[in-house]
XYZ file of C-alpha atoms in Angstrom:
655
model
C -25.738 -31.690 -8.255
C -22.139 -32.638 -8.464
C -18.784 -30.647 -8.859
C -16.231 -31.564 -11.470
C -12.866 -30.544 -10.270
C -10.000 -30.259 -12.639
C -7.043 -32.524 -12.050
C -4.572 -29.907 -13.333
C -5.910 -26.941 -11.155
C -3.287 -25.091 -9.071
C 0.338 -24.663 -8.979
C 2.451 -25.671 -12.071
C 5.968 -26.858 -11.821
C 7.651 -23.387 -12.443
C 5.226 -21.593 -9.837
C 5.981 -24.204 -7.291
C 9.491 -24.129 -7.896
C 9.754 -20.338 -7.618
C 7.806 -20.333 -4.334
C 9.924 -23.114 -2.720
C 13.448 -21.346 -3.927
C 12.065 -17.969 -2.450
C 11.258 -19.665 0.939
C 14.576 -21.592 1.035
C 16.396 -18.355 0.218
C 14.612 -16.454 2.806
C 15.470 -19.059 5.415
C 19.076 -19.306 4.429
C 19.765 -15.420 4.424
C 17.405 -14.435 7.143
C 15.394 -12.346 4.735
C 15.612 -11.632 1.028
C 13.774 -9.514 -1.645
C 11.496 -10.255 -4.609
C 11.381 -7.783 -7.419
C 7.497 -7.225 -7.998
C 5.222 -10.100 -7.310
C 6.988 -13.403 -7.491
C 3.992 -14.907 -8.855
C 0.465 -13.442 -9.915
C -1.368 -14.324 -6.518
C -1.845 -11.849 -3.707
C -2.492 -14.596 -1.119
C 0.957 -16.263 -1.829
C 2.715 -12.794 -2.037
C 1.477 -12.038 1.283
C 2.530 -15.406 2.898
C 5.974 -14.859 1.486
C 6.203 -11.564 3.012
C 5.424 -13.069 6.334
C 8.364 -15.501 5.814
C 10.727 -12.746 5.145
C 10.531 -12.337 1.381
C 10.192 -8.519 1.178
C 8.760 -6.865 -2.224
C 10.094 -3.989 -3.982
C 9.084 -2.794 -7.504
C 12.395 -0.417 -7.871
C 15.539 -2.326 -8.508
C 17.501 0.989 -7.837
C 16.521 0.310 -4.061
C 18.614 -3.024 -3.989
C 22.286 -2.600 -2.988
C 25.557 -4.604 -2.561
C 25.020 -7.534 -0.367
C 21.014 -7.667 -1.039
C 19.708 -10.833 -2.180
C 16.734 -10.793 -4.771
C 14.702 -13.726 -5.947
C 13.796 -13.136 -9.796
C 10.056 -13.930 -10.413
C 8.723 -16.866 -12.270
C 7.933 -14.668 -15.165
C 11.475 -13.544 -15.527
C 12.938 -10.155 -15.728
C 14.282 -7.700 -18.331
C 18.048 -8.382 -19.265
C 19.025 -4.719 -18.596
C 17.565 -5.033 -15.028
C 19.525 -8.190 -14.319
C 22.804 -6.828 -15.652
C 22.349 -3.502 -13.518
C 21.624 -5.734 -10.270
C 24.837 -7.724 -10.974
C 27.113 -4.713 -11.489
C 25.810 -3.277 -8.202
C 26.777 -6.470 -6.344
C 23.293 -7.638 -5.707
C 22.849 -11.526 -5.531
C 20.317 -12.823 -7.826
C 18.475 -15.975 -7.200
C 16.980 -16.960 -10.657
C 13.439 -18.551 -9.906
C 12.437 -17.804 -13.641
C 10.418 -20.610 -15.024
C 12.566 -23.065 -17.229
C 9.943 -22.768 -19.922
C 10.416 -19.009 -19.822
C 14.331 -19.280 -19.784
C 14.019 -21.336 -22.963
C 12.067 -18.781 -24.737
C 14.665 -16.274 -23.585
C 17.468 -18.319 -25.138
C 15.510 -18.901 -28.531
C 15.130 -15.155 -28.988
C 18.764 -14.449 -28.079
C 19.954 -17.155 -30.650
C 17.692 -15.660 -33.174
C 19.377 -12.207 -33.075
C 22.896 -13.987 -33.158
C 21.791 -15.639 -36.317
C 20.550 -12.562 -37.955
C 16.762 -13.484 -37.550
C 13.902 -11.432 -36.099
C 12.341 -12.759 -33.060
C 8.544 -12.897 -33.009
C 6.690 -13.443 -29.584
C 3.015 -14.451 -29.785
C 1.327 -13.236 -26.591
C 0.124 -10.216 -24.301
C 2.574 -7.320 -24.956
C 2.015 -5.992 -21.352
C 2.622 -9.236 -19.430
C 5.881 -9.141 -17.653
C 6.838 -12.375 -19.078
C 6.782 -11.017 -22.710
C 8.341 -7.916 -21.649
C 11.196 -9.757 -20.136
C 11.613 -12.272 -23.066
C 11.548 -9.382 -25.570
C 14.507 -7.675 -23.667
C 16.892 -10.494 -24.844
C 16.956 -9.323 -28.427
C 16.879 -6.073 -30.358
C 13.636 -5.056 -32.271
C 11.413 -8.094 -31.285
C 7.864 -8.400 -32.794
C 5.285 -8.883 -30.348
C 1.697 -9.941 -31.542
C -1.371 -10.494 -29.448
C -3.071 -12.675 -32.092
C -3.525 -13.405 -35.981
C -5.015 -9.917 -36.676
C -1.921 -8.310 -35.567
C 0.178 -10.546 -37.618
C -1.782 -9.854 -40.675
C -1.507 -6.145 -40.274
C 2.386 -6.544 -39.887
C 2.639 -8.472 -43.055
C 0.480 -6.057 -45.028
C 2.502 -3.077 -43.706
C 5.322 -3.505 -46.050
C 6.072 -5.880 -48.848
C 9.717 -6.812 -47.509
C 8.250 -8.108 -44.178
C 7.598 -11.598 -45.863
C 11.224 -11.825 -46.848
C 12.382 -11.396 -43.139
C 13.886 -14.363 -41.613
C 11.707 -15.017 -38.551
C 12.135 -17.119 -35.237
C 8.446 -17.611 -33.735
C 7.861 -18.235 -30.075
C 4.725 -18.136 -27.714
C 4.083 -16.890 -24.377
C 3.953 -19.744 -22.024
C 0.317 -19.416 -21.172
C -0.753 -18.201 -24.656
C -4.271 -19.651 -25.725
C -3.093 -22.457 -28.069
C -5.694 -21.639 -30.744
C -4.279 -17.905 -30.901
C -0.821 -19.385 -31.383
C -1.601 -21.988 -33.940
C -3.738 -19.448 -36.279
C -0.704 -17.043 -35.851
C 2.040 -19.291 -36.672
C 0.095 -20.830 -39.809
C -0.353 -17.459 -41.266
C 3.410 -16.695 -40.961
C 4.460 -19.985 -42.211
C 2.314 -19.619 -45.220
C 3.100 -16.034 -45.926
C 6.824 -15.943 -45.102
C 9.719 -17.571 -46.894
C 11.933 -18.002 -43.944
C 10.270 -18.788 -40.617
C 11.442 -21.042 -37.733
C 8.436 -22.012 -35.334
C 8.990 -23.031 -31.805
C 6.063 -24.247 -29.671
C 6.773 -22.725 -26.402
C 3.440 -22.935 -24.919
C 3.925 -24.896 -21.429
C 2.681 -28.468 -21.409
C 1.058 -27.860 -18.064
C -0.804 -24.789 -19.491
C -2.121 -26.723 -22.604
C -3.116 -29.667 -20.246
C -5.153 -27.094 -17.877
C -6.754 -25.350 -20.803
C -7.801 -28.453 -22.618
C -9.184 -29.921 -19.227
C -10.937 -26.773 -18.722
C -12.592 -26.629 -22.114
C -13.780 -30.407 -21.561
C -15.181 -29.744 -18.013
C -16.982 -26.360 -19.430
C -18.608 -28.519 -22.259
C -19.959 -30.548 -19.510
C -21.095 -28.190 -16.856
C -23.957 -25.823 -16.452
C -21.757 -23.362 -14.573
C -18.007 -23.019 -14.209
C -15.809 -21.453 -11.493
C -12.325 -20.258 -12.272
C -10.170 -19.510 -9.379
C -6.972 -17.175 -9.539
C -5.628 -13.701 -9.089
C -7.329 -11.187 -11.597
C -3.791 -10.043 -12.578
C -3.044 -13.672 -13.692
C -2.798 -14.077 -17.553
C -3.260 -17.858 -17.441
C -6.229 -17.534 -15.234
C -7.868 -14.885 -17.493
C -7.287 -17.365 -20.609
C -8.887 -20.220 -18.599
C -12.050 -17.972 -18.063
C -12.085 -17.058 -21.913
C -11.988 -20.726 -22.784
C -14.762 -21.593 -20.402
C -16.933 -18.906 -21.661
C -16.723 -20.188 -25.159
C -18.306 -23.515 -24.010
C -20.364 -22.641 -20.966
C -23.003 -19.900 -20.831
C -22.270 -19.205 -16.862
C -18.594 -18.843 -15.800
C -17.316 -16.846 -12.687
C -13.787 -15.939 -12.049
C -12.986 -15.513 -8.363
C -9.932 -15.042 -6.214
C -11.283 -16.982 -3.199
C -14.104 -18.779 -1.543
C -15.715 -15.520 -0.068
C -16.802 -14.474 -3.517
C -19.075 -17.453 -4.025
C -22.781 -17.165 -3.961
C -25.611 -19.561 -3.912
C -27.160 -17.649 -6.805
C -24.173 -19.010 -8.927
C -25.768 -22.437 -8.978
C -29.536 -21.920 -9.243
C -30.967 -24.442 -11.613
C -27.659 -26.173 -12.544
C -26.890 -30.005 -12.156
C -23.414 -30.060 -12.824
C -20.744 -27.354 -11.657
C -17.084 -27.122 -12.764
C -14.083 -26.036 -10.815
C -10.704 -25.058 -12.210
C -7.791 -22.829 -11.322
C -4.887 -20.982 -12.719
C -1.255 -21.982 -12.373
C -0.650 -19.483 -9.604
C -3.503 -20.526 -7.259
C -2.553 -22.381 -3.973
C -3.895 -25.823 -3.197
C -5.316 -24.439 -0.050
C -7.529 -21.932 -1.757
C -8.667 -24.456 -4.334
C -9.646 -26.802 -1.412
C -11.700 -23.929 0.492
C -13.466 -22.958 -2.882
C -14.314 -26.743 -3.505
C -15.772 -27.220 0.187
C -17.585 -23.883 -0.009
C -19.137 -24.748 -3.505
C -20.643 -27.844 -2.182
C -22.132 -25.898 0.656
C -23.575 -23.276 -1.557
C -25.001 -25.872 -3.966
C -26.877 -27.416 -1.085
C -28.076 -23.982 -0.099
C -29.176 -23.405 -3.796
C -31.061 -26.729 -3.648
C -32.539 -25.831 -0.540
C -34.073 -22.639 -2.192
C -36.168 -24.862 -4.316
C -37.858 -26.373 -1.276
C -38.347 -22.915 0.319
C -41.944 -22.463 -1.025
C -43.190 -25.578 0.717
C -41.499 -24.669 4.027
C -42.936 -21.118 3.734
C -46.257 -22.560 3.418
C -45.850 -24.851 6.454
C -44.722 -21.888 8.441
C -47.850 -19.715 7.507
C -49.926 -21.936 9.770
C -47.497 -21.936 12.770
C -48.137 -19.542 15.684
C -45.277 -17.097 16.672
C -43.805 -17.566 20.094
C -42.532 -14.806 22.450
C -38.808 -14.845 22.796
C -38.042 -16.300 19.235
C -35.975 -14.831 16.502
C -37.687 -14.453 13.345
C -36.763 -13.112 9.798
C -39.486 -11.088 7.664
C -39.677 -8.554 4.814
C -40.610 -4.900 5.575
C -43.871 -4.137 3.860
C -44.908 -0.573 5.034
C -43.405 2.185 7.111
C -46.085 4.272 8.936
C -45.842 7.340 11.007
C -46.035 5.034 14.203
C -44.422 1.640 13.236
C -42.794 -0.563 10.513
C -44.908 -3.509 9.245
C -43.187 -6.614 8.647
C -44.338 -9.929 6.894
C -42.691 -12.693 8.926
C -44.626 -15.500 6.821
C -47.075 -16.498 9.605
C -50.786 -16.006 10.214
C -50.290 -13.122 12.600
C -49.583 -9.475 11.381
C -46.213 -8.266 12.857
C -44.958 -4.588 13.375
C -42.119 -2.841 15.233
C -42.607 0.261 17.231
C -40.198 3.053 16.203
C -38.818 2.860 19.849
C -37.871 -0.662 19.082
C -36.271 -0.192 15.904
C -32.912 1.250 16.755
C -30.696 2.474 19.514
C -30.249 5.935 18.041
C -32.984 8.119 19.349
C -32.460 10.508 16.372
C -32.364 7.925 13.587
C -35.420 8.054 11.075
C -37.093 4.929 10.314
C -36.474 5.224 6.641
C -32.871 5.535 7.474
C -32.854 2.214 9.355
C -35.054 0.067 6.973
C -36.770 0.392 3.616
C -39.824 -1.506 2.104
C -38.587 -4.822 0.830
C -35.797 -5.063 3.155
C -35.091 -8.246 4.821
C -35.084 -7.913 8.594
C -34.167 -10.183 11.502
C -36.097 -9.436 14.588
C -36.828 -10.805 18.291
C -40.614 -11.444 19.227
C -41.520 -9.269 22.114
C -45.162 -10.350 22.439
C -47.829 -12.304 20.780
C -51.511 -11.512 20.714
C -53.429 -14.404 19.178
C -56.759 -12.997 19.996
C -56.189 -9.780 18.011
C -53.879 -11.542 15.597
C -50.821 -9.516 15.870
C -47.084 -9.985 16.912
C -45.037 -7.164 18.391
C -41.200 -7.322 17.362
C -38.050 -5.492 18.326
C -35.039 -5.105 16.200
C -33.194 -3.254 18.938
C -33.145 -5.943 21.438
C -31.974 -8.462 18.885
C -29.194 -6.212 17.808
C -28.163 -5.852 21.448
C -27.982 -9.547 21.884
C -25.835 -9.635 18.522
C -23.607 -7.009 19.745
C -22.985 -8.965 22.942
C -22.286 -12.106 20.845
C -20.001 -10.106 18.607
C -18.031 -8.714 21.682
C -17.493 -12.046 23.279
C -16.480 -13.420 19.723
C -14.075 -10.551 19.467
C -12.513 -11.214 22.879
C -11.668 -15.020 21.656
C -10.567 -13.848 18.080
C -8.866 -10.728 19.249
C -10.790 -8.593 16.759
C -10.375 -4.822 16.479
C -13.723 -3.010 17.090
C -14.550 0.607 16.499
C -16.523 3.020 18.847
C -16.717 6.440 20.088
C -15.775 7.944 23.226
C -18.629 9.099 25.141
C -17.296 10.171 28.525
C -14.309 10.490 30.875
C -14.631 8.127 33.947
C -12.735 7.306 37.169
C -9.548 5.944 36.080
C -10.244 6.077 32.127
C -12.533 6.662 29.520
C -15.945 4.944 28.271
C -16.375 3.916 24.682
C -19.693 3.123 22.885
C -19.488 0.114 20.685
C -22.693 -0.473 19.082
C -24.550 0.697 22.191
C -22.480 -1.358 24.664
C -20.244 0.618 27.099
C -16.781 -0.271 27.060
C -14.474 0.885 29.858
C -10.855 1.647 28.821
C -8.461 2.240 31.681
C -6.202 5.414 31.411
C -3.289 3.168 31.160
C -4.656 1.470 27.985
C -6.168 4.752 26.261
C -3.094 5.198 24.318
C -2.465 8.652 25.823
C 0.678 9.886 27.927
C 0.448 9.485 31.747
C -1.584 12.545 33.123
C -2.998 13.405 29.864
C -6.380 15.207 29.749
C -8.717 12.272 28.636
C -11.641 14.477 28.289
C -10.110 15.879 25.042
C -10.870 12.211 23.432
C -14.570 12.593 24.004
C -16.619 12.298 20.586
C -13.527 10.970 19.088
C -13.965 7.501 17.009
C -11.201 5.026 18.282
C -10.195 1.441 17.528
C -10.032 -0.844 20.508
C -9.418 -4.725 21.304
C -11.727 -6.045 24.013
C -9.775 -7.901 26.811
C -12.566 -8.846 29.339
C -16.365 -9.500 29.099
C -18.788 -10.301 31.987
C -22.107 -10.510 30.308
C -24.076 -11.079 33.392
C -22.649 -7.913 35.084
C -22.657 -6.111 31.630
C -19.043 -5.156 32.075
C -16.734 -4.875 29.012
C -13.028 -3.645 29.387
C -10.969 -2.879 26.314
C -7.676 -1.495 25.166
C -6.891 1.272 22.445
C -3.319 1.017 23.396
C -3.172 -2.552 21.988
C -4.266 -1.544 18.579
C -2.138 1.569 18.351
C 0.880 -0.308 19.521
C 0.308 -3.233 17.011
C -0.286 -0.626 14.319
C 2.901 1.192 15.163
C 4.778 -2.059 15.103
C 3.474 -2.845 11.809
C 4.331 0.783 10.402
C 7.886 0.419 12.086
C 8.519 -3.073 10.102
C 7.342 -1.510 7.004
C 9.918 1.479 7.372
C 12.643 -0.993 8.151
C 11.750 -3.299 5.357
C 11.895 -0.605 2.800
C 14.329 1.932 4.075
C 17.492 2.995 1.918
C 20.043 5.600 2.035
C 18.734 8.615 0.048
C 15.173 7.898 0.368
C 12.845 10.640 1.353
C 10.052 10.847 3.890
C 7.412 13.374 4.979
C 7.903 13.281 8.849
C 6.888 15.080 11.845
C 8.985 16.494 14.431
C 8.428 14.487 17.645
C 10.868 16.045 20.287
C 13.958 18.386 20.297
C 17.205 18.509 22.104
C 20.242 21.065 22.128
C 22.015 18.884 19.332
C 19.137 18.113 17.111
C 15.498 16.889 16.628
C 13.873 13.414 16.373
C 11.369 13.243 13.412
C 8.742 10.464 13.109
C 8.924 9.003 9.554
C 6.013 6.631 9.957
C 6.283 4.875 13.202
C 10.027 5.149 13.399
C 12.093 8.233 14.736
C 15.268 9.221 13.326
C 17.723 11.941 14.197
C 18.264 15.186 12.491
C 21.744 16.666 13.930
C 21.521 20.478 14.307
C 24.100 20.917 11.548
C 21.894 19.158 9.065
C 18.872 21.299 9.990
C 19.837 24.529 8.074
C 22.643 25.987 6.117
C 22.613 28.947 8.376
C 24.352 28.955 11.737
C 21.931 28.149 14.420
C 22.479 27.809 18.150
C 19.387 25.647 18.925
C 16.970 23.716 16.740
C 14.122 25.991 18.116
C 15.318 28.685 15.626
C 14.141 26.613 12.704
C 11.350 24.332 13.798
C 9.083 23.269 16.833
C 7.541 20.156 18.064
C 4.647 18.924 15.871
C 5.956 20.582 12.640
C 6.076 18.634 9.206
C 9.584 18.245 8.020
C 10.775 16.688 4.607
C 13.730 14.590 5.231
C 16.062 12.081 3.757
C 17.942 9.155 4.971
C 21.693 9.882 5.501
C 22.536 6.494 7.056
C 20.825 3.701 9.158
C 21.779 0.844 11.391
C 19.084 -1.761 11.210
C 20.338 -3.718 14.122
C 20.607 -0.983 16.452
C 17.601 0.599 15.098
C 19.221 3.999 14.484
C 18.387 6.312 11.527
C 20.403 9.480 10.707
C 18.321 12.137 8.752
C 19.063 15.097 6.778
C 17.178 18.413 5.748
C 19.652 20.346 3.887
C 19.688 20.050 0.101
C 23.448 19.210 -0.656
C 22.717 19.643 -4.367
C 22.612 23.273 -3.614
C 26.292 24.791 -3.118
C 25.989 27.807 -0.710
C 29.529 29.051 -1.898
C 28.171 28.853 -5.543
C 25.006 31.038 -4.598
C 27.543 33.624 -2.755
C 29.593 33.758 -6.119
C 26.644 34.231 -8.172
C 25.198 36.940 -6.244
C 28.025 38.910 -4.923
C 31.620 40.358 -6.019
C 34.424 42.398 -4.289
C 33.248 45.936 -3.767
C 29.548 45.004 -3.315
C 27.564 46.081 -0.223
C 25.675 43.374 1.596
C 23.408 43.289 4.552
C 24.609 40.489 6.876
C 23.883 38.857 10.241
C 26.499 38.745 13.030
C 26.713 34.992 13.998
C 29.743 34.977 16.240
C 32.129 37.344 18.197
C 35.771 36.561 18.583
C 38.746 38.751 20.199
C 39.923 39.352 16.654
C 36.718 40.300 15.027
C 33.323 39.096 14.208
C 31.927 36.379 11.756
C 28.698 37.545 9.841
C 26.566 35.243 7.658
C 26.406 36.429 4.191
C 24.259 33.867 2.610
C 23.099 30.767 4.397
C 25.894 28.491 4.733
C 28.636 31.113 4.019
C 30.171 33.379 6.683
C 32.665 36.249 6.065
C 35.006 37.756 8.711
C 34.881 41.528 9.861
C 38.284 42.018 11.251
C 38.404 44.122 14.558
C 40.159 47.041 12.641
C 37.175 47.148 10.154
C 34.374 47.192 12.643
C 34.569 51.020 13.362
C 36.193 54.225 12.124
C 38.055 54.474 15.396
C 40.018 52.030 17.726
C 37.840 49.628 19.688
C 39.122 47.270 22.476
C 36.771 44.351 21.586
C 33.866 43.798 18.921
C 31.280 43.390 21.451
C 31.804 47.113 22.289
C 29.986 47.963 19.021
C 28.425 44.720 17.802
C 26.041 41.972 19.329
C 25.161 38.499 17.924
C 22.066 38.397 15.948
C 22.537 42.146 14.788
C 22.111 42.962 11.012
C 24.618 45.371 9.577
C 25.670 46.735 6.176
C 29.109 45.668 5.196
C 31.459 46.262 2.097
C 32.861 43.054 0.508
C 36.732 43.734 0.541
C 38.163 40.358 -0.583
C 37.333 36.959 -1.572
C 39.644 34.031 -1.526
C 37.967 31.279 -3.760
C 40.474 28.645 -3.233
C 40.004 28.748 0.537
C 36.388 30.028 0.340
C 37.164 32.879 2.704
C 35.529 36.441 2.543
C 36.784 39.570 4.068
C 34.143 42.228 5.009
C 34.385 45.793 6.330
C 32.106 48.131 8.097
C 34.703 50.977 8.278
C 34.942 50.889 4.487
C 31.267 52.213 4.318
C 31.933 54.752 7.267
C 35.239 56.193 5.826
C 33.703 58.269 2.869
C 31.163 59.732 5.265
C 33.785 60.714 7.582
C 35.935 62.394 4.636
C 32.971 64.359 3.428
C 32.190 65.931 6.977
C 36.043 66.819 7.155
C 35.779 68.592 3.579
C 32.608 70.340 4.644
C 34.407 71.788 7.998
C 37.469 72.935 5.837
C 35.283 74.749 3.478
C 33.576 76.668 6.153
C 37.021 77.638 7.772
C 38.106 79.098 4.565
C 35.075 81.151 4.193
């Protein structure tokens, strides 16, 4: 069997140019942005992010001084204009072929013609091109063209300029423009399909016609990869579209002698090379399957040996054992005690009839003709092998905390005891580690001694790494005004620190509430959820200033809407002075009760009658809207009562 690899598979000029331009820009600026995916390939986008090209889908998050690389598919003109007006530096990585189409549709509008684009209306390239003119016509194929022509008689007289999406299937475009040319009296046709796309599609069609199976490599969001798949399916009955080598299977190649391989314009050469190598291995595996019957026949006459690994098929589950066909002359079975480490596990939860199972041969009885197997022992060996590999590859493992030990805790990872020192538990010094028992945790193994069955791990290494990743994510996307759902981590006399996803920001006490408060503890406590927004930040010093108060609400306007001069209000005393007391009328608005208005008698100082935090009824006696000052009076409410008592006494005297 052989593999036919398309010569044109992989990056086209426009994609390669965009990637190189983004990498160069990131290196020169110390980091830049891309608006959406630079190209339709998740692997490339992730690699660019590691090189400092951060991604955002919202152009409003970009500000003066930022640098953004415009993706190879292009962008809508209104977005580019808005970025320019805000002082954002735009590095245009739009494919030159796409730029040409943008110019053609803009020129069509200038000439009084109507622009027609043949392509996918939902594709970002088409959406971007369409924005360079008013009222463009976008058709996804000849059927849409016919419907538009038949919808109104005057459409055939409309002057048209016809273009195509760079990755459009040539057959769709040619059929569409031939209809337009035949039916319309004034149409200009421009073949804007990329030459590289045409070459790639033609080559894919040729390979598909010769192959028994075709593999198309590319991101599932990529339009040109999708079109390649459609073209291949017209000529080959077995076509598989994949994103990477890990999706390949030997079953793809059963019974075939020629396999084809092509890739979309956004697929890196490294991924194509890996798929090609894996295809060769999978093909050899598929060829090996054809010889498996003879191999199994030979094995059936072999005697099993104690200590060997053997793979078989579960044929029955009885009340005492699991029977396994291992393709040998001896019958084989697994005792329930040798099936799983979990004593509470039911056999049917571990294996089912028909399952392929790999086991360890415990004992062979040739006289009685049976072999005793153990899945549990083989699993234990594999776990130790996996743990040793995890140390080398720094893999994160998951386990359950089973006990508190002297100096730390013990975590069970697939039956293996892993000791985690207290300093690596991820808990504060002196914390009660017993509270972690039965918790599932992630850890990284730092030391293994298989002979002594000793394994040491660290939970802190994983949590620190996760926290660093979360911090980088926050700093990469933070912006003034952005809102977060955070958690109060600590409190001081001047404010609180809030965790917004691995990064702590400071909310000053003045930003916690419109009401006047003495300590943050009056409105929140450690552990409380808190909705905050970014007031300002300093990326170099790693400082963030957060706010809670909704500044869109004007407390003074709330007061004016609710009260007027002469109204009675229930207020809270917030501060005592020598000349009177300040009282909160509504959150964020205080009024003054002059010392002469506190009581219906002369007092030496306000605290003789009032105390901070006390609630009292007052009358609003004056409001200065310009200076936003309010005068309040308790005495005004007391005076009428005093006068009424005096009148009653006078009446009694007259009687």
